[in-house]
Tab-separated table of C-alpha atoms in Angstrom:
chain	number	residue	atom	x	y	z
A	12	MET	CA	-61.767	-87.359	-78.401
A	13	ARG	CA	-62.533	-85.039	-80.699
A	14	LEU	CA	-59.873	-85.312	-83.843
A	15	LEU	CA	-59.441	-83.116	-86.841
A	16	HIS	CA	-58.884	-85.636	-90.331
A	17	THR	CA	-57.322	-84.213	-93.352
A	18	SER	CA	-54.603	-85.827	-95.912
A	19	ASP	CA	-53.456	-84.919	-99.850
A	20	TRP	CA	-52.270	-81.179	-99.189
A	21	HIS	CA	-50.139	-81.495	-102.532
A	22	LEU	CA	-48.578	-78.748	-101.538
A	23	GLY	CA	-46.903	-76.660	-104.313
A	24	ARG	CA	-48.930	-78.291	-106.574
A	25	ALA	CA	-50.767	-75.757	-109.422
A	26	PHE	CA	-54.258	-76.864	-111.029
A	27	HIS	CA	-53.455	-76.847	-114.961
A	28	ARG	CA	-51.586	-73.577	-115.119
A	29	VAL	CA	-52.757	-71.724	-112.165
A	30	ASN	CA	-50.316	-71.736	-108.400
A	31	MET	CA	-52.535	-73.009	-106.082
A	32	LEU	CA	-50.301	-71.947	-103.362
A	33	GLY	CA	-52.775	-69.068	-102.279
A	34	ALA	CA	-55.779	-71.274	-101.524
A	35	GLN	CA	-53.411	-73.713	-100.393
A	36	ALA	CA	-52.151	-71.213	-98.142
A	37	GLU	CA	-56.203	-69.833	-97.077
A	38	PHE	CA	-56.643	-73.926	-96.445
A	39	ILE	CA	-54.298	-74.164	-93.922
A	40	GLY	CA	-55.350	-70.680	-91.847
A	41	HIS	CA	-58.912	-72.514	-92.225
A	42	LEU	CA	-57.517	-76.110	-91.011
A	43	VAL	CA	-56.299	-73.692	-87.941
A	44	THR	CA	-59.299	-71.901	-87.108
A	45	THR	CA	-61.101	-74.848	-87.210
A	46	VAL	CA	-58.338	-76.541	-84.713
A	47	ARG	CA	-59.334	-73.847	-82.667
A	48	GLU	CA	-62.962	-72.867	-83.033
A	49	ARG	CA	-64.364	-76.825	-82.808
A	50	GLY	CA	-62.156	-77.953	-80.101
A	51	VAL	CA	-60.191	-80.313	-82.154
A	52	ASP	CA	-57.814	-82.434	-79.248
A	53	ALA	CA	-55.621	-83.888	-82.251
A	54	VAL	CA	-55.066	-83.359	-85.636
A	55	VAL	CA	-54.285	-86.216	-88.240
A	56	VAL	CA	-52.088	-85.804	-92.072
A	57	SER	CA	-52.611	-88.379	-93.574
A	58	GLY	CA	-49.718	-88.723	-95.976
A	59	ASP	CA	-49.251	-86.585	-99.249
A	60	VAL	CA	-48.186	-82.869	-97.686
A	61	TYR	CA	-46.557	-82.141	-100.813
A	62	ASP	CA	-46.714	-83.160	-104.606
A	63	ARG	CA	-42.781	-84.291	-104.651
A	64	ALA	CA	-40.314	-85.802	-103.153
A	65	VAL	CA	-38.386	-81.939	-103.752
A	66	PRO	CA	-41.124	-79.529	-102.726
A	67	PRO	CA	-40.659	-75.750	-104.253
A	68	LEU	CA	-39.050	-73.413	-101.662
A	69	ALA	CA	-42.453	-71.533	-101.089
A	70	ALA	CA	-43.874	-75.281	-100.634
A	71	VAL	CA	-41.546	-75.766	-97.958
A	72	GLU	CA	-42.658	-72.570	-95.877
A	73	LEU	CA	-45.939	-72.880	-96.536
A	74	TYR	CA	-45.661	-76.160	-94.602
A	75	ASP	CA	-43.490	-74.725	-92.447
A	76	ASP	CA	-45.560	-71.746	-91.533
A	77	ALA	CA	-48.717	-74.589	-90.923
A	78	LEU	CA	-45.943	-76.253	-88.269
A	79	HIS	CA	-45.682	-73.715	-86.377
A	80	ARG	CA	-49.443	-72.370	-86.386
A	81	LEU	CA	-50.733	-75.835	-85.152
A	82	ALA	CA	-47.649	-76.885	-82.337
A	83	ASP	CA	-48.824	-72.588	-80.870
A	84	LEU	CA	-52.532	-73.877	-80.180
A	85	GLY	CA	-50.989	-76.858	-77.934
A	86	VAL	CA	-52.838	-79.319	-80.251
A	87	PRO	CA	-51.226	-82.518	-81.164
A	88	THR	CA	-50.947	-83.030	-84.541
A	89	VAL	CA	-49.986	-87.044	-85.941
A	90	MET	CA	-48.431	-86.558	-89.839
A	91	ILE	CA	-47.429	-89.072	-92.248
A	92	SER	CA	-45.495	-89.888	-94.974
A	93	GLY	CA	-47.928	-90.139	-98.656
A	94	ASN	CA	-46.975	-91.890	-101.718
A	95	HIS	CA	-45.881	-87.978	-103.259
A	96	ASP	CA	-43.787	-87.213	-100.208
A	97	SER	CA	-39.897	-88.064	-100.263
A	98	ALA	CA	-40.229	-89.729	-96.843
A	99	ARG	CA	-36.760	-88.950	-95.407
A	100	ARG	CA	-37.024	-85.402	-96.207
A	101	LEU	CA	-40.446	-84.984	-94.421
A	102	GLY	CA	-39.042	-87.096	-91.900
A	103	VAL	CA	-35.746	-84.524	-91.169
A	104	GLY	CA	-35.809	-83.401	-87.598
A	105	ALA	CA	-39.149	-85.509	-86.596
A	106	GLY	CA	-37.009	-85.609	-83.172
A	107	LEU	CA	-37.115	-82.673	-82.209
A	108	ILE	CA	-39.779	-81.587	-83.533
A	109	ASP	CA	-41.593	-84.186	-81.834
A	110	ARG	CA	-40.929	-82.483	-78.472
A	111	ALA	CA	-43.043	-79.305	-79.650
A	112	GLY	CA	-46.232	-81.897	-80.584
A	113	ILE	CA	-45.782	-82.393	-83.745
A	114	HIS	CA	-45.490	-85.966	-84.198
A	115	LEU	CA	-44.077	-87.143	-88.053
A	116	ARG	CA	-44.166	-90.863	-88.834
A	117	THR	CA	-42.325	-91.660	-92.006
A	118	GLU	CA	-40.810	-94.691	-91.081
A	119	PRO	CA	-42.356	-98.253	-92.139
A	120	SER	CA	-40.557	-99.673	-89.197
A	121	ALA	CA	-41.799	-96.925	-86.564
A	122	SER	CA	-45.289	-98.548	-87.970
A	123	GLY	CA	-46.110	-100.492	-84.616
A	124	THR	CA	-45.002	-97.813	-82.186
A	125	PRO	CA	-47.348	-95.622	-81.348
A	126	VAL	CA	-47.874	-91.961	-80.328
A	127	VAL	CA	-50.047	-92.016	-77.266
A	128	LEU	CA	-52.491	-89.136	-76.426
A	129	SER	CA	-54.649	-88.741	-73.284
A	130	ASP	CA	-58.072	-87.242	-72.532
A	131	ARG	CA	-60.168	-87.072	-69.240
A	132	HIS	CA	-61.017	-91.083	-70.927
A	133	GLY	CA	-57.985	-93.042	-70.788
A	134	GLU	CA	-55.084	-93.105	-73.489
A	135	VAL	CA	-55.551	-93.012	-77.142
A	136	ALA	CA	-52.957	-94.843	-79.651
A	137	PHE	CA	-51.869	-93.398	-83.171
A	138	TYR	CA	-50.449	-95.590	-85.106
A	139	GLY	CA	-48.477	-93.983	-88.369
A	140	LEU	CA	-48.386	-96.080	-91.320
A	141	PRO	CA	-46.342	-94.344	-93.950
A	142	TYR	CA	-46.919	-95.461	-97.888
A	143	LEU	CA	-45.719	-98.571	-97.764
A	144	GLU	CA	-43.731	-98.783	-100.957
A	145	PRO	CA	-44.060	-102.730	-101.288
A	146	ALA	CA	-40.896	-103.575	-103.717
A	147	LEU	CA	-38.686	-100.867	-100.837
A	148	VAL	CA	-40.097	-102.469	-97.468
A	149	LYS	CA	-41.484	-106.378	-98.135
A	150	ASP	CA	-37.962	-107.152	-96.058
A	151	GLU	CA	-38.932	-104.966	-93.630
A	152	PHE	CA	-41.747	-106.654	-93.090
A	153	GLY	CA	-40.501	-110.319	-94.268
A	154	VAL	CA	-43.420	-110.902	-96.982
A	155	GLU	CA	-42.041	-112.945	-99.728
A	156	LYS	CA	-43.765	-111.080	-102.492
A	157	ALA	CA	-44.223	-107.296	-102.600
A	158	GLY	CA	-47.784	-106.293	-102.858
A	159	HIS	CA	-50.085	-103.735	-101.250
A	160	GLU	CA	-52.080	-106.146	-99.508
A	161	ALA	CA	-49.266	-108.432	-97.564
A	162	VAL	CA	-47.319	-105.267	-96.616
A	163	LEU	CA	-50.238	-103.269	-95.046
A	164	ALA	CA	-51.216	-106.619	-93.559
A	165	ALA	CA	-48.298	-106.754	-91.741
A	166	ALA	CA	-47.626	-103.545	-91.107
A	167	MET	CA	-51.249	-103.785	-89.199
A	168	ASP	CA	-49.786	-106.909	-87.301
A	169	ARG	CA	-47.734	-105.244	-86.114
A	170	VAL	CA	-50.398	-103.144	-84.451
A	171	ARG	CA	-52.695	-105.129	-83.116
A	172	ALA	CA	-49.571	-106.990	-81.488
A	173	ASP	CA	-48.528	-103.011	-79.965
A	174	LEU	CA	-52.289	-102.854	-78.849
A	175	ALA	CA	-52.547	-105.687	-77.573
A	176	THR	CA	-49.810	-105.211	-74.510
A	177	ARG	CA	-51.469	-101.994	-73.400
A	178	ALA	CA	-54.416	-101.137	-70.704
A	179	PRO	CA	-57.657	-103.011	-71.455
A	180	GLY	CA	-59.692	-99.488	-73.138
A	181	THR	CA	-57.049	-98.377	-74.817
A	182	ARG	CA	-58.256	-96.613	-78.190
A	183	SER	CA	-56.271	-96.790	-81.306
A	184	ALA	CA	-56.868	-94.892	-84.240
A	185	VAL	CA	-54.230	-95.763	-87.780
A	186	LEU	CA	-53.629	-93.347	-90.442
A	187	ALA	CA	-52.809	-94.615	-93.492
A	188	HIS	CA	-52.048	-93.467	-97.394
A	189	ALA	CA	-53.415	-96.789	-99.621
A	190	PHE	CA	-55.803	-97.836	-102.044
A	191	VAL	CA	-58.724	-99.257	-99.994
A	192	THR	CA	-61.387	-101.391	-101.608
A	193	GLY	CA	-64.449	-99.679	-102.757
A	194	GLY	CA	-62.749	-96.284	-102.617
A	195	GLU	CA	-63.496	-94.049	-106.014
A	196	ALA	CA	-60.078	-92.689	-107.259
A	197	SER	CA	-60.180	-89.572	-109.721
A	198	ASP	CA	-57.940	-88.676	-112.547
A	199	SER	CA	-55.527	-86.137	-109.614
A	200	GLU	CA	-54.426	-89.662	-108.031
A	201	ARG	CA	-50.669	-91.198	-109.118
A	202	ASP	CA	-51.120	-94.863	-110.729
A	203	ILE	CA	-50.010	-97.195	-107.368
A	204	THR	CA	-50.531	-100.339	-109.164
A	205	VAL	CA	-48.258	-103.423	-107.893
A	206	GLY	CA	-48.579	-106.900	-109.487
A	207	GLY	CA	-51.871	-105.879	-111.171
A	208	VAL	CA	-53.492	-104.668	-108.060
A	209	ALA	CA	-53.632	-101.268	-107.014
A	210	SER	CA	-56.380	-101.943	-103.436
A	211	VAL	CA	-56.579	-103.286	-100.561
A	212	PRO	CA	-59.566	-104.721	-98.362
A	213	ALA	CA	-60.506	-102.822	-95.579
A	214	GLY	CA	-60.649	-105.911	-93.437
A	215	VAL	CA	-56.921	-105.205	-93.402
A	216	PHE	CA	-57.915	-102.670	-90.589
A	217	ASP	CA	-60.075	-104.670	-88.766
A	218	GLY	CA	-59.037	-104.296	-84.379
A	219	VAL	CA	-59.368	-100.721	-84.529
A	220	ASP	CA	-61.047	-97.822	-83.378
A	221	TYR	CA	-61.155	-95.598	-86.724
A	222	VAL	CA	-58.648	-95.414	-89.750
A	223	ALA	CA	-57.614	-91.775	-91.075
A	224	LEU	CA	-57.015	-92.476	-94.901
A	225	GLY	CA	-55.257	-91.226	-97.051
A	226	HIS	CA	-54.298	-91.127	-101.267
A	227	LEU	CA	-57.849	-91.189	-102.863
A	228	HIS	CA	-59.018	-87.130	-103.154
A	229	GLY	CA	-62.640	-87.654	-102.959
A	230	CYS	CA	-64.156	-87.765	-99.263
A	231	GLN	CA	-65.201	-90.989	-98.351
A	232	THR	CA	-66.325	-93.450	-95.769
A	233	ILE	CA	-65.729	-96.966	-96.628
A	234	THR	CA	-66.889	-98.458	-93.641
A	235	GLU	CA	-68.146	-96.087	-89.971
A	236	ARG	CA	-64.592	-96.862	-89.134
A	237	VAL	CA	-62.716	-96.470	-92.046
A	238	ARG	CA	-62.771	-93.040	-94.161
A	239	TYR	CA	-60.398	-90.509	-96.247
A	240	SER	CA	-60.601	-87.349	-96.249
A	241	GLY	CA	-60.123	-86.455	-99.410
A	242	SER	CA	-57.599	-83.366	-100.268
A	243	PRO	CA	-58.693	-80.133	-99.603
A	244	LEU	CA	-58.849	-78.733	-102.639
A	245	ALA	CA	-59.672	-79.901	-106.494
A	246	TYR	CA	-56.304	-80.776	-108.451
A	247	SER	CA	-57.855	-82.328	-111.032
A	248	PHE	CA	-61.739	-81.845	-113.798
A	249	SER	CA	-62.673	-85.004	-112.740
A	250	GLU	CA	-63.075	-83.542	-109.635
A	251	ALA	CA	-65.250	-80.827	-110.355
A	252	GLU	CA	-68.482	-82.586	-108.270
A	253	HIS	CA	-66.256	-83.301	-105.309
A	254	ARG	CA	-67.408	-81.250	-101.960
A	255	LYS	CA	-64.000	-80.894	-100.370
A	256	THR	CA	-63.613	-81.039	-96.571
A	257	MET	CA	-62.231	-82.341	-93.554
A	258	TRP	CA	-63.410	-85.232	-91.007
A	259	LEU	CA	-64.105	-84.104	-87.454
A	260	VAL	CA	-64.184	-87.152	-85.216
A	261	ASP	CA	-65.513	-88.018	-82.525
A	262	LEU	CA	-63.709	-90.671	-80.774
A	263	GLY	CA	-65.780	-91.553	-77.501
A	264	ALA	CA	-64.698	-93.204	-74.411
A	265	ASP	CA	-65.774	-97.147	-75.003
A	266	GLY	CA	-64.765	-96.520	-78.973
A	267	SER	CA	-67.270	-95.384	-80.539
A	268	VAL	CA	-66.952	-93.107	-84.109
A	269	GLY	CA	-69.227	-90.043	-84.795
A	270	ALA	CA	-67.793	-88.061	-87.649
A	271	GLU	CA	-69.247	-84.806	-88.928
A	272	ARG	CA	-67.351	-83.158	-92.686
A	273	VAL	CA	-66.430	-79.649	-92.571
A	274	ASP	CA	-66.273	-77.854	-95.353
A	275	CYS	CA	-62.829	-76.498	-97.051
A	276	PRO	CA	-62.594	-72.883	-98.953
A	277	VAL	CA	-63.313	-73.865	-102.800
A	278	PRO	CA	-60.845	-70.998	-104.807
A	279	ARG	CA	-63.081	-70.814	-107.584
A	280	ALA	CA	-66.193	-73.224	-108.878
A	281	LEU	CA	-64.860	-75.985	-111.244
A	282	ALA	CA	-67.335	-76.935	-114.277
A	283	ARG	CA	-67.003	-79.261	-117.069
A	284	ILE	CA	-69.402	-78.568	-120.449
A	285	ARG	CA	-69.300	-79.948	-123.428
A	286	GLY	CA	-71.219	-79.366	-126.792
A	287	THR	CA	-70.118	-77.675	-130.256
A	288	LEU	CA	-68.660	-74.100	-129.927
A	289	GLU	CA	-71.561	-72.511	-131.436
A	290	GLU	CA	-74.067	-73.800	-128.585
A	291	LEU	CA	-71.412	-73.419	-125.429
A	292	LEU	CA	-71.012	-69.385	-126.957
A	293	ALA	CA	-75.005	-68.904	-127.024
A	294	ASP	CA	-76.186	-72.133	-124.403
A	295	PRO	CA	-78.253	-69.451	-121.179
A	296	GLU	CA	-77.938	-72.280	-118.670
A	297	LEU	CA	-74.074	-72.191	-118.884
A	298	THR	CA	-74.830	-69.224	-116.925
A	299	ARG	CA	-73.827	-69.977	-113.714
A	300	HIS	CA	-70.414	-70.837	-115.157
A	301	GLU	CA	-69.365	-68.157	-116.357
A	302	GLU	CA	-66.667	-67.051	-113.519
A	303	ALA	CA	-65.403	-70.639	-112.702
A	304	TRP	CA	-62.978	-72.642	-114.086
A	305	ILE	CA	-63.521	-74.102	-117.041
A	306	GLU	CA	-62.721	-77.563	-118.901
A	307	ALA	CA	-64.500	-77.289	-122.295
A	308	THR	CA	-65.498	-80.302	-124.682
A	309	LEU	CA	-66.048	-79.483	-128.788
A	310	THR	CA	-67.761	-82.201	-130.470
A	311	ASP	CA	-67.353	-80.111	-133.620
A	312	PRO	CA	-67.161	-82.505	-136.813
A	313	VAL	CA	-64.731	-79.673	-137.603
A	314	ARG	CA	-62.174	-78.129	-135.804
A	315	PRO	CA	-63.030	-74.370	-135.640
A	316	ALA	CA	-61.430	-71.150	-135.593
A	317	ASP	CA	-59.354	-69.643	-132.592
A	318	PRO	CA	-61.880	-72.108	-130.654
A	319	MET	CA	-59.627	-70.693	-127.052
A	320	ALA	CA	-59.934	-66.986	-127.782
A	321	ARG	CA	-63.479	-67.433	-128.425
A	322	LEU	CA	-64.398	-69.445	-125.242
A	323	THR	CA	-62.398	-67.300	-123.134
A	324	GLU	CA	-64.377	-64.090	-124.030
A	325	ARG	CA	-67.546	-65.609	-122.001
A	326	PHE	CA	-65.937	-68.065	-120.078
A	327	PRO	CA	-62.380	-66.161	-118.774
A	328	HIS	CA	-61.334	-68.824	-116.890
A	329	THR	CA	-60.961	-71.918	-119.368
A	330	LEU	CA	-58.643	-74.245	-118.456
A	331	SER	CA	-58.421	-76.753	-120.351
A	332	LEU	CA	-59.731	-77.382	-123.990
A	333	VAL	CA	-60.867	-81.183	-125.220
A	334	PHE	CA	-61.657	-81.456	-128.601
A	335	ASP	CA	-64.014	-84.696	-129.013
A	336	PRO	CA	-65.854	-84.843	-132.382
A	337	GLU	CA	-68.770	-87.380	-132.591
A	338	ARG	CA	-68.201	-90.003	-134.434
A	339	ALA	CA	-69.905	-93.137	-135.604
A	340	PRO	CA	-68.386	-95.693	-133.016
A	341	GLY	CA	-66.544	-97.868	-136.130
A	342	ASP	CA	-64.920	-93.803	-137.227
A	343	PRO	CA	-61.157	-95.002	-138.170
A	344	ASP	CA	-60.777	-91.347	-137.454
A	345	VAL	CA	-61.498	-92.027	-133.601
A	346	SER	CA	-58.007	-89.983	-132.125
A	347	TYR	CA	-55.258	-92.570	-130.912
A	348	ALA	CA	-56.098	-90.618	-127.113
A	349	ARG	CA	-59.710	-91.189	-126.954
A	350	ARG	CA	-59.203	-94.974	-127.606
A	351	LEU	CA	-56.189	-94.835	-124.997
A	352	ALA	CA	-59.121	-92.689	-122.402
A	353	ASP	CA	-59.034	-94.910	-119.092
A	354	ARG	CA	-56.697	-98.181	-119.870
A	355	SER	CA	-53.798	-98.351	-118.059
A	356	ASP	CA	-50.010	-99.488	-118.811
A	357	GLN	CA	-50.633	-103.353	-118.944
A	358	GLU	CA	-53.886	-102.607	-121.288
A	359	ILE	CA	-52.561	-100.523	-123.932
A	360	ALA	CA	-49.116	-103.036	-123.811
A	361	GLU	CA	-51.083	-105.715	-123.981
A	362	ASP	CA	-53.051	-104.684	-127.426
A	363	PHE	CA	-50.128	-103.317	-129.015
A	364	VAL	CA	-48.826	-107.130	-128.681
A	365	ALA	CA	-51.763	-107.915	-130.128
A	366	HIS	CA	-51.277	-105.071	-132.731
A	367	VAL	CA	-47.913	-106.292	-133.764
A	368	ARG	CA	-48.484	-110.203	-133.969
A	369	GLY	CA	-52.980	-110.519	-134.233
A	370	ALA	CA	-53.353	-111.963	-130.908
A	371	GLY	CA	-53.244	-111.050	-127.295
A	372	PRO	CA	-50.526	-112.407	-124.954
A	373	ASP	CA	-50.837	-115.308	-122.968
A	374	GLU	CA	-50.993	-115.833	-118.966
A	375	ARG	CA	-47.866	-115.906	-118.805
A	376	GLU	CA	-46.588	-113.065	-121.306
A	377	ARG	CA	-49.270	-111.022	-119.146
A	378	ALA	CA	-47.065	-111.821	-115.664
A	379	VAL	CA	-43.686	-110.971	-116.929
A	380	LEU	CA	-45.132	-107.691	-118.504
A	381	ARG	CA	-46.596	-107.006	-114.592
A	382	ASP	CA	-43.271	-107.564	-113.843
A	383	ALA	CA	-41.868	-105.520	-116.259
A	384	PHE	CA	-44.350	-102.199	-115.210
A	385	ASP	CA	-43.823	-103.323	-111.570
A	386	ALA	CA	-39.701	-103.340	-112.117
A	387	VAL	CA	-39.834	-99.513	-113.817
A	388	ARG	CA	-42.296	-98.254	-110.447
A	389	ALA	CA	-40.098	-100.067	-107.970
A	390	ASP	CA	-37.144	-98.209	-109.928
A	391	GLU	CA	-38.684	-95.170	-109.886
A	392	ALA	CA	-39.517	-94.900	-106.031
A	393	VAL	CA	-35.682	-96.318	-105.403
A	394	ARG	CA	-34.028	-93.113	-107.746
A	395	GLU	CA	-37.214	-90.580	-105.769
A	396	VAL	CA	-36.057	-91.541	-102.578
A	397	ALA	CA	-32.365	-91.073	-103.254
A	398	ARG	CA	-32.568	-87.518	-105.298
């Protein structure tokens, strides 16, 4: 059975101030063409269909168009909700849409109930594990302490239990939206840390033939059977070096996996450039980036006059301007933003405690801070679900 694995469409999201709806529509067209021309038997979409719980109308219309075009091809689609989606909104009408071959899996309670498709070699069971916010689903899965590994492990126990009841030789695929250990993050994913831990080990998914992951925006192979498709478009300059693709997966009669990357359309190249303003304006090596979307980091010791206006004369698609003067490591004038770069909320809070009282928090106090951040995240998740 040939699968097309994609995720993280983030319909409705902009790239800095650029509306990406046209590029997202082009991707949907490319997806449909790939399904038709490459003999795809099933499409799997591993969450973050939308960029936010209440998407703009234009994004909903594009989603509706995508579903109609996939249904018209007669190729089944299995789709789960991600941490950016409202599971309840995405799942509205799932029973009716199911009749058209579009199988929405947004309810954690249905994790062990597969969509069963068949080919000439027999059945393939597709299990949809929507994003499992630990604080909201721990009771459903009967785990004592909310954590990503605990709830995913419990969901996978249900998957394996169901699979054990099926005919010998039944192949299996799991769709999941999670941060799996070994994956490489980018700046555009929303933090899902709970209890100081964001990732889960790949071993949680043992026992199935293929795991189609969503959440991380870079296309990645965790193991031969566990893969991220990544987002079809770049949503931050940290993705400048990404090759945006989908996975075309051939699931053999014996459960073997063969995978090929299928490139997605690139609306415009991304480039990060760095140097003094005069260097950036004069460097002939940067000619190749003149039509790219640009993030320019200026290292001038003193902020130059009209830097954006001058940069856009050479690089008309400059979207982001960062000032990072080259200073000695101990220079007290290093910016606050630079000192906080790449630090988690937990680390920033611990630094604040140390700054105020002269000593950092002990382990008990660190646990209090972790619980506080987890409580805020859980409250935000509850309010988003209720919206």
